[in-house]
Amino acid sequence: MWLFLAFLAVPLIEIGLFIQVGGAIGLWPTLGIVILTAIIGTWLVRTQGAMAMGNLRRSFSELSDPAEPLAHGAMILIAGALLLTPGFFTDAVGFAFLMPPVRVFVFNYAKSRIKVQRFDMGAGPMHQAGFDPRANAQADPHAAKGAGDVIDGEFSEVDGEKKPTHGNSGWTKH
Protein backbone atom coordinates (compact mmCIF):
# COMPACT_ATOMS: atom_id res chain seq x y z
CA MET A 1 0.00 0.00 0.00
CA TRP A 2 2.85 2.39 0.88
CA LEU A 3 4.60 1.68 -2.39
CA PHE A 4 1.43 2.43 -4.35
CA LEU A 5 1.04 5.73 -2.52
CA ALA A 6 4.67 6.64 -3.24
CA PHE A 7 4.26 5.89 -6.96
CA LEU A 8 1.14 8.04 -6.95
CA ALA A 9 2.37 10.91 -4.76
CA VAL A 10 5.89 11.47 -6.15
CA PRO A 11 4.85 12.30 -9.74
CA LEU A 12 2.07 14.57 -8.46
CA ILE A 13 4.52 16.41 -6.21
CA GLU A 14 7.00 16.74 -9.09
CA ILE A 15 4.37 18.10 -11.48
CA GLY A 16 3.20 20.62 -8.89
CA LEU A 17 6.77 21.76 -8.21
CA PHE A 18 7.54 22.08 -11.93
CA ILE A 19 4.47 24.27 -12.39
CA GLN A 20 5.31 26.46 -9.38
CA VAL A 21 9.02 26.86 -10.14
CA GLY A 22 8.45 27.26 -13.88
CA GLY A 23 5.84 29.94 -13.23
CA ALA A 24 8.18 31.80 -10.88
CA ILE A 25 11.44 31.72 -12.88
CA GLY A 26 10.42 30.61 -16.37
CA LEU A 27 10.84 27.50 -18.52
CA TRP A 28 14.53 27.66 -19.50
CA PRO A 29 15.91 28.44 -16.02
CA THR A 30 13.77 25.58 -14.65
CA LEU A 31 15.17 23.14 -17.20
CA GLY A 32 18.69 24.49 -16.57
CA ILE A 33 18.34 23.82 -12.84
CA VAL A 34 17.15 20.25 -13.52
CA ILE A 35 20.12 19.58 -15.82
CA LEU A 36 22.58 21.25 -13.45
CA THR A 37 21.40 19.18 -10.47
CA ALA A 38 21.78 16.00 -12.55
CA ILE A 39 25.38 16.94 -13.45
CA ILE A 40 26.33 17.94 -9.89
CA GLY A 41 24.55 14.89 -8.50
CA THR A 42 26.42 12.55 -10.85
CA TRP A 43 29.75 14.02 -9.77
CA LEU A 44 28.85 13.74 -6.06
CA VAL A 45 27.61 10.16 -6.47
CA ARG A 46 30.88 9.16 -8.17
CA THR A 47 33.07 10.70 -5.46
CA GLN A 48 30.99 9.44 -2.54
CA GLY A 49 30.57 6.05 -4.21
CA ALA A 50 34.35 5.71 -4.48
CA MET A 51 34.68 6.54 -0.78
CA ALA A 52 31.97 4.00 0.08
CA MET A 53 33.80 1.31 -1.93
CA GLY A 54 37.00 2.13 -0.05
CA ASN A 55 35.18 1.77 3.27
CA LEU A 56 33.70 -1.54 2.14
CA ARG A 57 37.11 -2.87 1.08
CA ARG A 58 38.57 -1.77 4.42
CA SER A 59 35.82 -3.55 6.35
CA PHE A 60 36.52 -6.74 4.38
CA SER A 61 40.28 -6.50 4.94
CA GLU A 62 39.79 -5.86 8.67
CA LEU A 63 37.22 -8.69 8.89
CA SER A 64 34.67 -6.31 10.40
CA ASP A 65 30.92 -6.17 9.82
CA PRO A 66 30.34 -4.82 6.28
CA ALA A 67 26.68 -3.93 6.92
CA GLU A 68 27.19 -0.18 7.38
CA PRO A 69 29.44 0.35 4.33
CA LEU A 70 27.04 -1.74 2.23
CA ALA A 71 24.07 0.31 3.47
CA HIS A 72 25.90 3.56 2.70
CA GLY A 73 26.71 2.28 -0.79
CA ALA A 74 23.08 1.31 -1.37
CA MET A 75 21.87 4.73 -0.23
CA ILE A 76 24.39 6.43 -2.53
CA LEU A 77 23.11 4.27 -5.39
CA ILE A 78 19.52 5.29 -4.59
CA ALA A 79 20.66 8.92 -4.40
CA GLY A 80 22.16 8.61 -7.88
CA ALA A 81 18.93 7.22 -9.31
CA LEU A 82 16.92 9.99 -7.67
CA LEU A 83 19.29 12.72 -8.89
CA LEU A 84 19.13 11.47 -12.48
CA THR A 85 15.32 11.47 -12.32
CA PRO A 86 14.13 14.90 -13.45
CA GLY A 87 12.40 16.78 -10.67
CA PHE A 88 12.91 18.98 -7.65
CA PHE A 89 11.50 16.64 -4.98
CA THR A 90 13.58 13.64 -6.13
CA ASP A 91 16.65 15.90 -6.32
CA ALA A 92 16.08 17.06 -2.74
CA VAL A 93 15.76 13.49 -1.48
CA GLY A 94 18.78 12.41 -3.57
CA PHE A 95 20.96 15.22 -2.21
CA ALA A 96 19.80 14.34 1.31
CA PHE A 97 20.98 10.74 0.81
CA LEU A 98 24.40 12.07 -0.21
CA MET A 99 24.87 13.70 3.21
CA PRO A 100 26.67 11.31 5.58
CA PRO A 101 24.67 12.40 8.68
CA VAL A 102 21.42 11.58 6.88
CA ARG A 103 22.77 8.18 5.82
CA VAL A 104 23.92 7.45 9.37
CA PHE A 105 20.47 8.40 10.70
CA VAL A 106 18.70 6.18 8.14
CA PHE A 107 21.12 3.30 8.85
CA ASN A 108 20.63 3.59 12.63
CA TYR A 109 16.85 3.75 12.18
CA ALA A 110 16.89 0.66 9.97
CA LYS A 111 19.26 -1.11 12.37
CA SER A 112 16.90 -0.46 15.28
CA ARG A 113 14.01 -1.98 13.31
CA ILE A 114 15.90 -5.06 12.03
CA LYS A 115 17.04 -7.89 14.27
CA VAL A 116 19.96 -9.97 13.01
CA GLN A 117 19.79 -13.54 14.27
CA ARG A 118 23.31 -14.56 13.29
CA PHE A 119 26.33 -13.13 11.52
CA ASP A 120 29.30 -15.29 10.42
CA MET A 121 32.50 -14.30 8.68
CA GLY A 122 32.89 -17.64 6.93
CA ALA A 123 31.46 -21.13 6.88
CA GLY A 124 34.44 -23.47 6.85
CA PRO A 125 35.23 -26.19 9.41
CA MET A 126 37.78 -23.92 11.12
CA HIS A 127 35.05 -21.32 11.77
CA GLN A 128 32.71 -23.99 13.14
CA ALA A 129 35.42 -25.23 15.50
CA GLY A 130 35.86 -21.75 16.96
CA PHE A 131 38.86 -20.71 14.88
CA ASP A 132 39.23 -16.91 14.79
CA PRO A 133 41.71 -15.72 12.12
CA ARG A 134 41.85 -12.26 13.72
CA ALA A 135 43.08 -13.69 17.02
CA ASN A 136 45.79 -15.75 15.31
CA ALA A 137 46.82 -12.81 13.15
CA GLN A 138 47.32 -10.67 16.23
CA ALA A 139 49.30 -13.36 18.05
CA ASP A 140 51.42 -14.34 15.03
CA PRO A 141 51.58 -11.93 12.07
CA HIS A 142 52.66 -14.75 9.72
CA ALA A 143 49.71 -16.98 10.64
CA ALA A 144 47.24 -14.90 8.62
CA LYS A 145 49.44 -15.15 5.52
CA GLY A 146 49.56 -18.93 5.62
CA ALA A 147 53.30 -19.11 6.36
CA GLY A 148 52.80 -22.32 8.37
CA ASP A 149 50.92 -24.14 5.61
CA VAL A 150 53.35 -26.37 3.70
CA ILE A 151 52.09 -28.81 1.13
CA ASP A 152 54.53 -31.50 0.06
CA GLY A 153 53.96 -33.20 -3.25
CA GLU A 154 55.49 -34.66 -6.39
CA PHE A 155 54.73 -34.03 -10.02
CA SER A 156 55.82 -35.19 -13.41
CA GLU A 157 55.37 -33.44 -16.73
CA VAL A 158 53.40 -35.33 -19.30
CA ASP A 159 54.12 -34.53 -22.91
CA GLY A 160 51.99 -35.89 -25.57
CA GLU A 161 49.38 -35.15 -28.11
CA LYS A 162 45.94 -34.27 -26.83
CA LYS A 163 43.59 -37.09 -27.70
CA PRO A 164 39.86 -36.52 -27.40
CA THR A 165 37.96 -39.20 -25.56
CA HIS A 166 34.77 -38.56 -27.46
CA GLY A 167 33.85 -37.73 -31.01
CA ASN A 168 33.61 -34.21 -32.36
CA SER A 169 30.67 -32.49 -30.66
CA GLY A 170 30.77 -29.43 -32.85
CA TRP A 171 31.53 -27.21 -29.84
CA THR A 172 35.28 -27.79 -29.79
CA LYS A 173 37.99 -27.96 -32.40
CA HIS A 174 40.24 -31.02 -32.26
Tab-separated table of C-alpha atoms in Angstrom:
chain	number	residue	atom	x	y	z
A	1	MET	CA	0.000	0.000	0.000
A	2	TRP	CA	2.855	2.392	0.884
A	3	LEU	CA	4.598	1.678	-2.392
A	4	PHE	CA	1.430	2.429	-4.345
A	5	LEU	CA	1.036	5.730	-2.522
A	6	ALA	CA	4.667	6.637	-3.239
A	7	PHE	CA	4.257	5.894	-6.959
A	8	LEU	CA	1.138	8.042	-6.953
A	9	ALA	CA	2.373	10.907	-4.764
A	10	VAL	CA	5.890	11.469	-6.149
A	11	PRO	CA	4.850	12.299	-9.743
A	12	LEU	CA	2.074	14.574	-8.463
A	13	ILE	CA	4.521	16.407	-6.207
A	14	GLU	CA	6.999	16.739	-9.089
A	15	ILE	CA	4.367	18.101	-11.484
A	16	GLY	CA	3.201	20.619	-8.894
A	17	LEU	CA	6.771	21.760	-8.207
A	18	PHE	CA	7.541	22.079	-11.927
A	19	ILE	CA	4.471	24.268	-12.390
A	20	GLN	CA	5.307	26.457	-9.383
A	21	VAL	CA	9.023	26.862	-10.142
A	22	GLY	CA	8.447	27.258	-13.881
A	23	GLY	CA	5.840	29.935	-13.226
A	24	ALA	CA	8.177	31.799	-10.880
A	25	ILE	CA	11.442	31.720	-12.881
A	26	GLY	CA	10.419	30.614	-16.374
A	27	LEU	CA	10.835	27.500	-18.524
A	28	TRP	CA	14.528	27.663	-19.501
A	29	PRO	CA	15.908	28.439	-16.019
A	30	THR	CA	13.771	25.583	-14.653
A	31	LEU	CA	15.172	23.140	-17.200
A	32	GLY	CA	18.691	24.494	-16.571
A	33	ILE	CA	18.337	23.820	-12.842
A	34	VAL	CA	17.149	20.253	-13.522
A	35	ILE	CA	20.120	19.582	-15.822
A	36	LEU	CA	22.583	21.250	-13.446
A	37	THR	CA	21.398	19.179	-10.471
A	38	ALA	CA	21.778	16.000	-12.554
A	39	ILE	CA	25.382	16.938	-13.454
A	40	ILE	CA	26.333	17.936	-9.894
A	41	GLY	CA	24.553	14.885	-8.502
A	42	THR	CA	26.416	12.550	-10.847
A	43	TRP	CA	29.748	14.017	-9.774
A	44	LEU	CA	28.847	13.738	-6.064
A	45	VAL	CA	27.610	10.161	-6.472
A	46	ARG	CA	30.885	9.165	-8.175
A	47	THR	CA	33.074	10.703	-5.458
A	48	GLN	CA	30.992	9.437	-2.540
A	49	GLY	CA	30.568	6.046	-4.214
A	50	ALA	CA	34.355	5.708	-4.477
A	51	MET	CA	34.682	6.541	-0.776
A	52	ALA	CA	31.971	4.002	0.075
A	53	MET	CA	33.800	1.314	-1.929
A	54	GLY	CA	37.003	2.133	-0.047
A	55	ASN	CA	35.176	1.775	3.274
A	56	LEU	CA	33.696	-1.541	2.137
A	57	ARG	CA	37.108	-2.867	1.084
A	58	ARG	CA	38.571	-1.765	4.423
A	59	SER	CA	35.821	-3.554	6.355
A	60	PHE	CA	36.524	-6.736	4.375
A	61	SER	CA	40.276	-6.501	4.937
A	62	GLU	CA	39.794	-5.857	8.668
A	63	LEU	CA	37.221	-8.688	8.894
A	64	SER	CA	34.666	-6.311	10.403
A	65	ASP	CA	30.921	-6.173	9.823
A	66	PRO	CA	30.343	-4.816	6.282
A	67	ALA	CA	26.683	-3.927	6.924
A	68	GLU	CA	27.190	-0.177	7.382
A	69	PRO	CA	29.445	0.353	4.326
A	70	LEU	CA	27.037	-1.741	2.234
A	71	ALA	CA	24.075	0.311	3.470
A	72	HIS	CA	25.901	3.558	2.702
A	73	GLY	CA	26.708	2.275	-0.786
A	74	ALA	CA	23.077	1.306	-1.369
A	75	MET	CA	21.868	4.732	-0.228
A	76	ILE	CA	24.394	6.427	-2.527
A	77	LEU	CA	23.106	4.270	-5.394
A	78	ILE	CA	19.521	5.289	-4.588
A	79	ALA	CA	20.656	8.918	-4.402
A	80	GLY	CA	22.160	8.615	-7.883
A	81	ALA	CA	18.927	7.220	-9.311
A	82	LEU	CA	16.921	9.994	-7.671
A	83	LEU	CA	19.288	12.716	-8.892
A	84	LEU	CA	19.125	11.468	-12.478
A	85	THR	CA	15.321	11.474	-12.316
A	86	PRO	CA	14.126	14.896	-13.447
A	87	GLY	CA	12.395	16.781	-10.666
A	88	PHE	CA	12.905	18.975	-7.647
A	89	PHE	CA	11.499	16.640	-4.982
A	90	THR	CA	13.576	13.642	-6.133
A	91	ASP	CA	16.651	15.898	-6.317
A	92	ALA	CA	16.082	17.062	-2.740
A	93	VAL	CA	15.758	13.488	-1.479
A	94	GLY	CA	18.777	12.412	-3.569
A	95	PHE	CA	20.963	15.220	-2.211
A	96	ALA	CA	19.797	14.343	1.309
A	97	PHE	CA	20.981	10.742	0.810
A	98	LEU	CA	24.400	12.069	-0.212
A	99	MET	CA	24.870	13.704	3.206
A	100	PRO	CA	26.668	11.311	5.577
A	101	PRO	CA	24.668	12.397	8.685
A	102	VAL	CA	21.418	11.575	6.877
A	103	ARG	CA	22.765	8.178	5.817
A	104	VAL	CA	23.920	7.451	9.374
A	105	PHE	CA	20.467	8.401	10.701
A	106	VAL	CA	18.704	6.181	8.138
A	107	PHE	CA	21.116	3.300	8.853
A	108	ASN	CA	20.628	3.585	12.627
A	109	TYR	CA	16.851	3.751	12.184
A	110	ALA	CA	16.886	0.655	9.965
A	111	LYS	CA	19.257	-1.105	12.365
A	112	SER	CA	16.902	-0.460	15.282
A	113	ARG	CA	14.012	-1.980	13.306
A	114	ILE	CA	15.900	-5.063	12.030
A	115	LYS	CA	17.038	-7.893	14.274
A	116	VAL	CA	19.964	-9.967	13.013
A	117	GLN	CA	19.792	-13.543	14.272
A	118	ARG	CA	23.311	-14.560	13.295
A	119	PHE	CA	26.332	-13.132	11.524
A	120	ASP	CA	29.301	-15.286	10.420
A	121	MET	CA	32.497	-14.301	8.681
A	122	GLY	CA	32.891	-17.644	6.926
A	123	ALA	CA	31.460	-21.129	6.878
A	124	GLY	CA	34.436	-23.475	6.847
A	125	PRO	CA	35.234	-26.186	9.408
A	126	MET	CA	37.776	-23.915	11.117
A	127	HIS	CA	35.054	-21.323	11.774
A	128	GLN	CA	32.710	-23.989	13.135
A	129	ALA	CA	35.420	-25.226	15.498
A	130	GLY	CA	35.858	-21.745	16.962
A	131	PHE	CA	38.859	-20.712	14.879
A	132	ASP	CA	39.225	-16.911	14.787
A	133	PRO	CA	41.708	-15.716	12.121
A	134	ARG	CA	41.848	-12.264	13.716
A	135	ALA	CA	43.083	-13.692	17.024
A	136	ASN	CA	45.790	-15.751	15.310
A	137	ALA	CA	46.815	-12.809	13.146
A	138	GLN	CA	47.318	-10.668	16.232
A	139	ALA	CA	49.296	-13.358	18.047
A	140	ASP	CA	51.423	-14.341	15.028
A	141	PRO	CA	51.583	-11.933	12.069
A	142	HIS	CA	52.659	-14.747	9.721
A	143	ALA	CA	49.705	-16.981	10.637
A	144	ALA	CA	47.239	-14.902	8.622
A	145	LYS	CA	49.435	-15.150	5.524
A	146	GLY	CA	49.560	-18.932	5.622
A	147	ALA	CA	53.296	-19.108	6.361
A	148	GLY	CA	52.803	-22.316	8.367
A	149	ASP	CA	50.920	-24.135	5.608
A	150	VAL	CA	53.354	-26.370	3.696
A	151	ILE	CA	52.091	-28.811	1.129
A	152	ASP	CA	54.530	-31.503	0.064
A	153	GLY	CA	53.962	-33.198	-3.254
A	154	GLU	CA	55.492	-34.662	-6.390
A	155	PHE	CA	54.731	-34.031	-10.016
A	156	SER	CA	55.822	-35.191	-13.411
A	157	GLU	CA	55.368	-33.437	-16.730
A	158	VAL	CA	53.398	-35.329	-19.299
A	159	ASP	CA	54.118	-34.528	-22.909
A	160	GLY	CA	51.986	-35.894	-25.573
A	161	GLU	CA	49.377	-35.147	-28.108
A	162	LYS	CA	45.944	-34.267	-26.826
A	163	LYS	CA	43.585	-37.091	-27.701
A	164	PRO	CA	39.858	-36.516	-27.399
A	165	THR	CA	37.964	-39.203	-25.559
A	166	HIS	CA	34.771	-38.558	-27.460
A	167	GLY	CA	33.851	-37.726	-31.005
A	168	ASN	CA	33.606	-34.206	-32.359
A	169	SER	CA	30.669	-32.494	-30.663
A	170	GLY	CA	30.774	-29.427	-32.847
A	171	TRP	CA	31.535	-27.206	-29.843
A	172	THR	CA	35.283	-27.793	-29.785
A	173	LYS	CA	37.991	-27.957	-32.396
A	174	HIS	CA	40.238	-31.019	-32.256
